[in-house]
CSV table of C-alpha atoms and ligand atoms in Angstrom, one decimal:
chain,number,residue,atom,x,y,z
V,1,UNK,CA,5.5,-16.9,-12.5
V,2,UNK,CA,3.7,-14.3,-11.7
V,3,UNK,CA,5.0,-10.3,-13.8
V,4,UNK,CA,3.2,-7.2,-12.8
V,5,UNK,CA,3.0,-5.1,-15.5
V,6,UNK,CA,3.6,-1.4,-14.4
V,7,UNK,CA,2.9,2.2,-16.8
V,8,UNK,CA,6.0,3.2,-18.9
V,9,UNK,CA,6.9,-0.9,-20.0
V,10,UNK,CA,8.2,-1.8,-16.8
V,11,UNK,CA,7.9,-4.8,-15.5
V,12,UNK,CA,7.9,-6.6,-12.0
V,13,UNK,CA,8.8,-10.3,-11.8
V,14,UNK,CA,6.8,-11.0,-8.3
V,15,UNK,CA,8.5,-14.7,-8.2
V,16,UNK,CA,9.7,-13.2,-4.8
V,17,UNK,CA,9.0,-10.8,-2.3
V,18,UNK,CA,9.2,-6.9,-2.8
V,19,UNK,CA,9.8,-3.7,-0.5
V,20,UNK,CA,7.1,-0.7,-0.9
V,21,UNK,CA,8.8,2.2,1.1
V,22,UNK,CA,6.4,4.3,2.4
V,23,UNK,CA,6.7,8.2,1.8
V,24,UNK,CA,4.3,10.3,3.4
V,25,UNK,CA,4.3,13.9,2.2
V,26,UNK,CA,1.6,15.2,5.3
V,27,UNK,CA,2.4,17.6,8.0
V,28,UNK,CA,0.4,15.3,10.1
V,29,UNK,CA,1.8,12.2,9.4
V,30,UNK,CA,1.6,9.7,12.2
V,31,UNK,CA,4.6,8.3,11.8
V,32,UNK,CA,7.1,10.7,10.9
V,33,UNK,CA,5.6,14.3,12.3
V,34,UNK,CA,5.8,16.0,9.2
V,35,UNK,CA,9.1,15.1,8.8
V,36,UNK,CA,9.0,15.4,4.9
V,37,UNK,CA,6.8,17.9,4.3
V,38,UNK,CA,9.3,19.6,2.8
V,39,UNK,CA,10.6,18.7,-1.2
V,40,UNK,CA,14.2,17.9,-0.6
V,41,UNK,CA,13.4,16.3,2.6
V,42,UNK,CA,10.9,13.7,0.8
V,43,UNK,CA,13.3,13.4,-2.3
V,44,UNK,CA,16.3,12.8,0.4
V,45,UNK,CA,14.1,10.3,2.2
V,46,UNK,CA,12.9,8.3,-0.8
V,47,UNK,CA,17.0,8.3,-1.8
V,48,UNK,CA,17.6,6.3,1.2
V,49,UNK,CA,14.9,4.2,1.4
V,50,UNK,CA,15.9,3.3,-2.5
V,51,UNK,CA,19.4,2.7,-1.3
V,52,UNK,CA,17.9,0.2,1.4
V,53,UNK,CA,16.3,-1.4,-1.6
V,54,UNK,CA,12.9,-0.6,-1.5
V,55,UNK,CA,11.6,-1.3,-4.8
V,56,UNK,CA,8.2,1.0,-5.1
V,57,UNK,CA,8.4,4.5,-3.2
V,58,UNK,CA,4.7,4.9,-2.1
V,59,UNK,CA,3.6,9.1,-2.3
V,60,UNK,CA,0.7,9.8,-0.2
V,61,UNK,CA,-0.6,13.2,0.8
V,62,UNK,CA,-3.7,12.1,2.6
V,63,UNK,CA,-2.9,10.4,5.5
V,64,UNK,CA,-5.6,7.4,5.8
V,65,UNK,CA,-4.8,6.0,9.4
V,66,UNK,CA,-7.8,6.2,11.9
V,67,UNK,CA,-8.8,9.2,13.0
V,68,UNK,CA,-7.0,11.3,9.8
V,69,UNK,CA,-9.7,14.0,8.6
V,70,UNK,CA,-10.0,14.5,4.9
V,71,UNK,CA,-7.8,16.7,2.8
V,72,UNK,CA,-8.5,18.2,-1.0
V,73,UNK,CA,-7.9,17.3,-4.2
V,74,UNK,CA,-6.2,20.1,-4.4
V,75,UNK,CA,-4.2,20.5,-1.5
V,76,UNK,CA,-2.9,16.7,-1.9
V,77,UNK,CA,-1.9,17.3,-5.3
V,78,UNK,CA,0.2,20.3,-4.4
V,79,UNK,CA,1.5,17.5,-2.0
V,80,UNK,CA,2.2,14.6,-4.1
V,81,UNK,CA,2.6,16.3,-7.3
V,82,UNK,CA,6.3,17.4,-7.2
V,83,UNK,CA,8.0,14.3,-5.3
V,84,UNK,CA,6.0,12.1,-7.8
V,85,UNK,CA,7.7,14.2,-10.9
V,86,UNK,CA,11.4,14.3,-9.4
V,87,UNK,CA,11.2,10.4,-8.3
V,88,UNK,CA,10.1,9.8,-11.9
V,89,UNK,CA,12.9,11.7,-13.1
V,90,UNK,CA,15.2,9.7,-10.9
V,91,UNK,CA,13.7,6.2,-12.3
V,92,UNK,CA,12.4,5.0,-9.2
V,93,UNK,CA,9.6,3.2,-9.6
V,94,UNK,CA,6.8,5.3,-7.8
V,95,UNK,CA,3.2,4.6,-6.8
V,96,UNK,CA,0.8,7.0,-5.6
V,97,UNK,CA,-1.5,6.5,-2.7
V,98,UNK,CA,-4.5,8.6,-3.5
V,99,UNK,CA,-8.3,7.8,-4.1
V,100,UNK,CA,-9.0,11.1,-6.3
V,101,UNK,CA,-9.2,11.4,-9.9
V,102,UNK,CA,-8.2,14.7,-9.5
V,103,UNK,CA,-4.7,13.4,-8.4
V,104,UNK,CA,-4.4,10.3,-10.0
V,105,UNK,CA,-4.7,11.9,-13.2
V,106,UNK,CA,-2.1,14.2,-13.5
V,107,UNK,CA,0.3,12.2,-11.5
V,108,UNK,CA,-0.3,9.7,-14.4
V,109,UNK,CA,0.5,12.0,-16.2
V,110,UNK,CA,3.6,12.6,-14.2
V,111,UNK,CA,4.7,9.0,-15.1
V,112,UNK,CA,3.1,7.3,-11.6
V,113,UNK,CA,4.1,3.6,-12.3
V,114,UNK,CA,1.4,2.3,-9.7
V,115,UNK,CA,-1.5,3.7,-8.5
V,116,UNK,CA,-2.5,2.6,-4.5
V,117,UNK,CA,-6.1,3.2,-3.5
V,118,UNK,CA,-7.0,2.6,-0.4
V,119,UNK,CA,-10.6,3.0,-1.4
V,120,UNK,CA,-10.4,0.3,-4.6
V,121,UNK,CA,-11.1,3.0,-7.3
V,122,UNK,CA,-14.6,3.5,-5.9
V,123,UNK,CA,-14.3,7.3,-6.0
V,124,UNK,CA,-16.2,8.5,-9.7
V,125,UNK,CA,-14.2,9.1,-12.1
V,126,UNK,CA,-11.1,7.3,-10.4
V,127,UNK,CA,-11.9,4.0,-12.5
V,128,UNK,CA,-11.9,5.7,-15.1
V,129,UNK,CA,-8.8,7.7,-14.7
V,130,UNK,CA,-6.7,4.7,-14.1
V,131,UNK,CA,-8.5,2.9,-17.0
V,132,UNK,CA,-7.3,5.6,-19.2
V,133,UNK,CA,-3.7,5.3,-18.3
V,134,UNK,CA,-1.1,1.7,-18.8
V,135,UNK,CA,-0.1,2.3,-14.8
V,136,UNK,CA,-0.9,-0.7,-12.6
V,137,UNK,CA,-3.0,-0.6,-9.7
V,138,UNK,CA,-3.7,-1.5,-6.1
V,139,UNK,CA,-7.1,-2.2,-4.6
V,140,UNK,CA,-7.8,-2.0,-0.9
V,141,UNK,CA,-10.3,-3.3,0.9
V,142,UNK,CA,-11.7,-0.7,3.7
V,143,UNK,CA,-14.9,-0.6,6.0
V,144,UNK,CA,-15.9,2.7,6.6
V,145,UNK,CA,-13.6,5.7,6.0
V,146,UNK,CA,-11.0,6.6,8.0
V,147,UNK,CA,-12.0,9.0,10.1
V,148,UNK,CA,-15.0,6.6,11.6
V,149,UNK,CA,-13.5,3.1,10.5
V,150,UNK,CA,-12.3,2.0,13.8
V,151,UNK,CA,-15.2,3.0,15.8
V,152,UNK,CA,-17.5,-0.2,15.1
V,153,UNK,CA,-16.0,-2.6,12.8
V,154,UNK,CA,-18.4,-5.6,12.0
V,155,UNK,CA,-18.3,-8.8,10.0
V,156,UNK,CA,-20.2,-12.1,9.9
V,157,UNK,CA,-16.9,-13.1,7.7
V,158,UNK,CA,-14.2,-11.2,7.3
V,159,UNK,CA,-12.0,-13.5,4.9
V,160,UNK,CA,-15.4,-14.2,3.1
V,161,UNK,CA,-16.6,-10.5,2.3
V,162,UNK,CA,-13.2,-9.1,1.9
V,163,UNK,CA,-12.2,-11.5,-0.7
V,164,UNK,CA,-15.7,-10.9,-2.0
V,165,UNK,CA,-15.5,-7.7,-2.1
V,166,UNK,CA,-11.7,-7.4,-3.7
V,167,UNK,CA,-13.5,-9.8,-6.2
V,168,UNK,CA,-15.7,-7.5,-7.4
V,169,UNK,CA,-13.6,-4.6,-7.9
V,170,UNK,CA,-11.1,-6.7,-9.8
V,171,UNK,CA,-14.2,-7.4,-11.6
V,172,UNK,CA,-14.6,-3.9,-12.3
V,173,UNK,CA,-11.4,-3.1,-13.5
V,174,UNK,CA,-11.2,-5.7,-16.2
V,175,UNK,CA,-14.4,-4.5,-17.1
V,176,UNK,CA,-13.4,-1.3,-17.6
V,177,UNK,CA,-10.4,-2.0,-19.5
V,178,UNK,CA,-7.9,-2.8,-16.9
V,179,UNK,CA,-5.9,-5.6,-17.7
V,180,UNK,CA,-5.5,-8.5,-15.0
V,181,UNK,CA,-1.7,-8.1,-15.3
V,182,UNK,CA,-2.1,-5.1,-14.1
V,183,UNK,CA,-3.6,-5.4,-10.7
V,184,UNK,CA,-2.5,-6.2,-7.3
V,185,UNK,CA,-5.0,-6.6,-4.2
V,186,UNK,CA,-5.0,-5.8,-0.6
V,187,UNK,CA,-7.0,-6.9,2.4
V,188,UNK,CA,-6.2,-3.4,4.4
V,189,UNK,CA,-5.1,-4.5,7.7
V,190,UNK,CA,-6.1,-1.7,10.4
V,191,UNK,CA,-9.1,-0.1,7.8
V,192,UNK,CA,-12.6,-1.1,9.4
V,193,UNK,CA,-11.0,-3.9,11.5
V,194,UNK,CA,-10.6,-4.8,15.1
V,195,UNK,CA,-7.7,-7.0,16.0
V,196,UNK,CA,-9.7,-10.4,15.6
V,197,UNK,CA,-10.5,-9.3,12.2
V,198,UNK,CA,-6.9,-8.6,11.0
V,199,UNK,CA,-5.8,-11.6,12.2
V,200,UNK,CA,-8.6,-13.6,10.6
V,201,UNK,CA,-7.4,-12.4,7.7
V,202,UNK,CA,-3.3,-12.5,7.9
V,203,UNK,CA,-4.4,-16.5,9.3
V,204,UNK,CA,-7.3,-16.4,5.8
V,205,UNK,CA,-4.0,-14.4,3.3
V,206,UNK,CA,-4.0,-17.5,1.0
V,207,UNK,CA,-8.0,-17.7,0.9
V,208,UNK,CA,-8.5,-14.1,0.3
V,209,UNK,CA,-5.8,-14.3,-2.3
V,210,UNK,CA,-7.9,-17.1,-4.0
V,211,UNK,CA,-11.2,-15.5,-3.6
V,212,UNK,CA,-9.9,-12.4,-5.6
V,213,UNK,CA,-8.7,-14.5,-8.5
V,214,UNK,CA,-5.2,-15.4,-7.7
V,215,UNK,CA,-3.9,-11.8,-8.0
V,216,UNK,CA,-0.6,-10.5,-6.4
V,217,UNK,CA,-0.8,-9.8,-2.4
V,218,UNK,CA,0.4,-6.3,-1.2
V,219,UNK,CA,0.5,-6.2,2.5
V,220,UNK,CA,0.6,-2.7,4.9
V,221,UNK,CA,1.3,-3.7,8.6
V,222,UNK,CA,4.4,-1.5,9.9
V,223,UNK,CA,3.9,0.3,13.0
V,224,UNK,CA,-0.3,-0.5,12.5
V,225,UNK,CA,-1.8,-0.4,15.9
V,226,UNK,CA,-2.5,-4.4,15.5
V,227,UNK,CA,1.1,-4.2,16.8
V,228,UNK,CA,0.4,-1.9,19.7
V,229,UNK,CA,-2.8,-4.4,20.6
V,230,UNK,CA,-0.2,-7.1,20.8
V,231,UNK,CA,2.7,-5.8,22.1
V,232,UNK,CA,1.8,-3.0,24.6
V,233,UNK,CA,3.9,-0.4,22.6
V,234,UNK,CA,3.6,3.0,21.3
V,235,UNK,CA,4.0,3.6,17.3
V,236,UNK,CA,8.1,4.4,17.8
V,237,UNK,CA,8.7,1.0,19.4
V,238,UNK,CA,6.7,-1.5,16.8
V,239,UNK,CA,9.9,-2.8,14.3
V,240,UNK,CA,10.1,-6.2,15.9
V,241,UNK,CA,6.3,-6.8,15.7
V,242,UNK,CA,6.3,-5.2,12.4
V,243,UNK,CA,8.7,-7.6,11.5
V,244,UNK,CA,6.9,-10.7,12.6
V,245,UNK,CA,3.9,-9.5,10.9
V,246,UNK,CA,5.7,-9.0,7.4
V,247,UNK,CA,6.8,-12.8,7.5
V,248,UNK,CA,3.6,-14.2,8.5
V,249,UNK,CA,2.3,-12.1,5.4
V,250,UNK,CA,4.8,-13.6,3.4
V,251,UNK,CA,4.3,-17.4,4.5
V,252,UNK,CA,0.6,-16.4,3.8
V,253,UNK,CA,1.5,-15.3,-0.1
V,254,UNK,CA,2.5,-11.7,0.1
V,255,UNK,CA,4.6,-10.5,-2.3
V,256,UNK,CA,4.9,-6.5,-1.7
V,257,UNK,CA,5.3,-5.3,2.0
V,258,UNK,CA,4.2,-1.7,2.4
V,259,UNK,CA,7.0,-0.2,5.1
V,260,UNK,CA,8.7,2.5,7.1
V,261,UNK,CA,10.9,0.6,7.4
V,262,UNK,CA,12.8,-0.4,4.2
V,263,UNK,CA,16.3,-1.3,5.4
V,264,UNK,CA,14.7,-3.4,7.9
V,265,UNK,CA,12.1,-5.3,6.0
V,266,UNK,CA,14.5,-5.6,3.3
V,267,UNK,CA,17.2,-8.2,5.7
V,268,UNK,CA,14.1,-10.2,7.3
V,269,UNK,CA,12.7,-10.9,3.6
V,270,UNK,CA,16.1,-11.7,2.6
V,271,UNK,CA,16.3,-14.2,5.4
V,272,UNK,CA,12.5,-15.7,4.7
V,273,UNK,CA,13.2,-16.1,1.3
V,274,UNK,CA,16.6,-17.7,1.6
V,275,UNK,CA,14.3,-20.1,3.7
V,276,UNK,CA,11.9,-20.1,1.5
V,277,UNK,CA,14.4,-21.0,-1.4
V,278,UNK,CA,12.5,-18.2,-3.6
V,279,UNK,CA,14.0,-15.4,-5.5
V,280,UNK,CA,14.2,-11.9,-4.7
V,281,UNK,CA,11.5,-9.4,-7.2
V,282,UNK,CA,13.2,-8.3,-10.4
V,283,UNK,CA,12.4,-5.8,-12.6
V,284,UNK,CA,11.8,-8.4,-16.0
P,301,LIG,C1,-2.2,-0.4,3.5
P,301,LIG,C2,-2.0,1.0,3.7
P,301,LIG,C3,-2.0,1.9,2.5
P,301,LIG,N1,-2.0,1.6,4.9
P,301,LIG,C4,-2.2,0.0,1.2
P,301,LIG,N2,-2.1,1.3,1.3
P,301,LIG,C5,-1.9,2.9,5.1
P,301,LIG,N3,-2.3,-0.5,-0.1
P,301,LIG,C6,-1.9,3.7,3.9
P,301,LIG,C7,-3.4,1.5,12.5
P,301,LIG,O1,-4.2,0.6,12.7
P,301,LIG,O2,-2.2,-1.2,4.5
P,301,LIG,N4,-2.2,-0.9,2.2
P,301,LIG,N5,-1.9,3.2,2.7
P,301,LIG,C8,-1.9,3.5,6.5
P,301,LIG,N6,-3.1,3.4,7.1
P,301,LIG,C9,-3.2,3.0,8.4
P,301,LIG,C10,-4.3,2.2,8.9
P,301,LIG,C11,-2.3,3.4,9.4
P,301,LIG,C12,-4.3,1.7,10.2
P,301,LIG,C13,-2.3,2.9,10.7
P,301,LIG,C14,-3.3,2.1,11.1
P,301,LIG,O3,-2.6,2.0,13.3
């Protein structure tokens, strides 16, 4: 049995699969145009994506997808800062995609329960931040950075070094105080990586899973343009190979599915764990 241990004494019972809704507070987002930019707009989204059953509602104010230029500490925590505090307040549980110390911090402050960085705490002072806080956290492999990633993405190995390198940043953590309960680890599907190299690595999930010490498995594939690649179609029209993706994750060990689409992703995983014979994620 695997229990994620999350800030405030919560608990996550990962036996089964769990829903991250994805809640991007950006004006450029490229999936929802900005769509909830606005306060009441993000809180009203979160509502329904927690309705759908999305257990983690995942803030991010710096949109990471290929291409996205940088934004400031500051202007992403003026962002992220007041959906984080109000979804606190509601007692969703709430993670916060950021890579800055100067957001992570006070968002821990806020109450964040997990904290999602694309960039594996590698910015100074983020290890630290986290380190000095009880929330749990997610590390990402990426190549690059996002605004170059997709331009030349090269490996000899990709389920070799990314397991490698998750490895040694799980390394890292515990070193630095973070508990192994405590972490969850990503392969970053779409960061640095052409289409051969994500699907070496949703075909390598279960090796990369071992290579990083048996830690839980988030996986981020809705709307991604893998699906595009595959499918022919534009970011709107990528559900059903969104869908199909999520499972094969799952098969391959997932246990949290980073979505836009919550309701969605909620029925398949239902289905695929009925299958399965495995129990839905449970706050312990
Ligand atoms: C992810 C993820 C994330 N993805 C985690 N956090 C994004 N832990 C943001 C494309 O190829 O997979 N895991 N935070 C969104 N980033 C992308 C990357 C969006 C690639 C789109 C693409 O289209």
């Amino acid at each position: 049995m695997t229990t994620l241990t999350l800030a405030g004494g919560r608990r996550l019972d990962l036996a089964g699969p769990a829903v991250m809704g994805v809640l991007n507070v950006t004006p450029d987002s490229f999936s929802d145009g900005g769509r909830n930019y606005l306060l009441d707009d993000a809180l009203r989204a979160a509502d329904v994506m927690s309705a759908a059953g999305a257990v983690f509602i995942d803030v991010g104010g710096e949109s990471t997808r290929p291409g996205a230029a940088p934004v400031s500490a500051d202007e992403e925590l003026r962002r992220v800062l007041p959906v984080v505090r109000a979804l606190v307040a509601r007692g969703a549980l709430v993670s916060l995609d950021s890579s800055k110390p100067e957001v992570i911090t006070p968002c821990l402050e806020a109450g964040v329960h997990l904290v999602n960085d694309v960039r594996a705490l590698a910015l100074p002072g983020a290890l630290e931040a986290v380190a000095a806080g009880d929330a749990a956290v997610c590390l990402m492999h990426m190549q690059g950075d996002p605004e170059s990633m997709q331009r030349a993405p090269r490996y000899d190995d990709p389920v070799a070094e990314v397991g490698a390198f998750l490895a040694a940043r799980v390394a890292a953590c515990v070193a630095a105080g973070i508990a192994r309960d405590r972490l969850v680890v990503d392969p970053g599907f779409g960061f640095g990586k052409t289409l051969a190299h994500n699907l070496a690595l949703l075909r390598g999930l279960p090796r990369v899973a071992a290579l990083a010490g048996g830690l839980p498995l988030l996986a981020g594939l809705s709307r991604k343009s893998m699906i595009g690649a595959l499918t022919g179609r534009p970011v709107g029209e990528r559900l059903a190979g969104g869908l199909a993706l999520a499972i094969a994750a799952l098969e391959g060990g997932a246990r949290i599915i980073r979505t836009h689409d919550v309701a969605e992703t909620v029925d398949a995983l239902k289905v695929w764990q009925t299958f399965r014979g495995a129990a839905p994620a449970e706050e312990a």
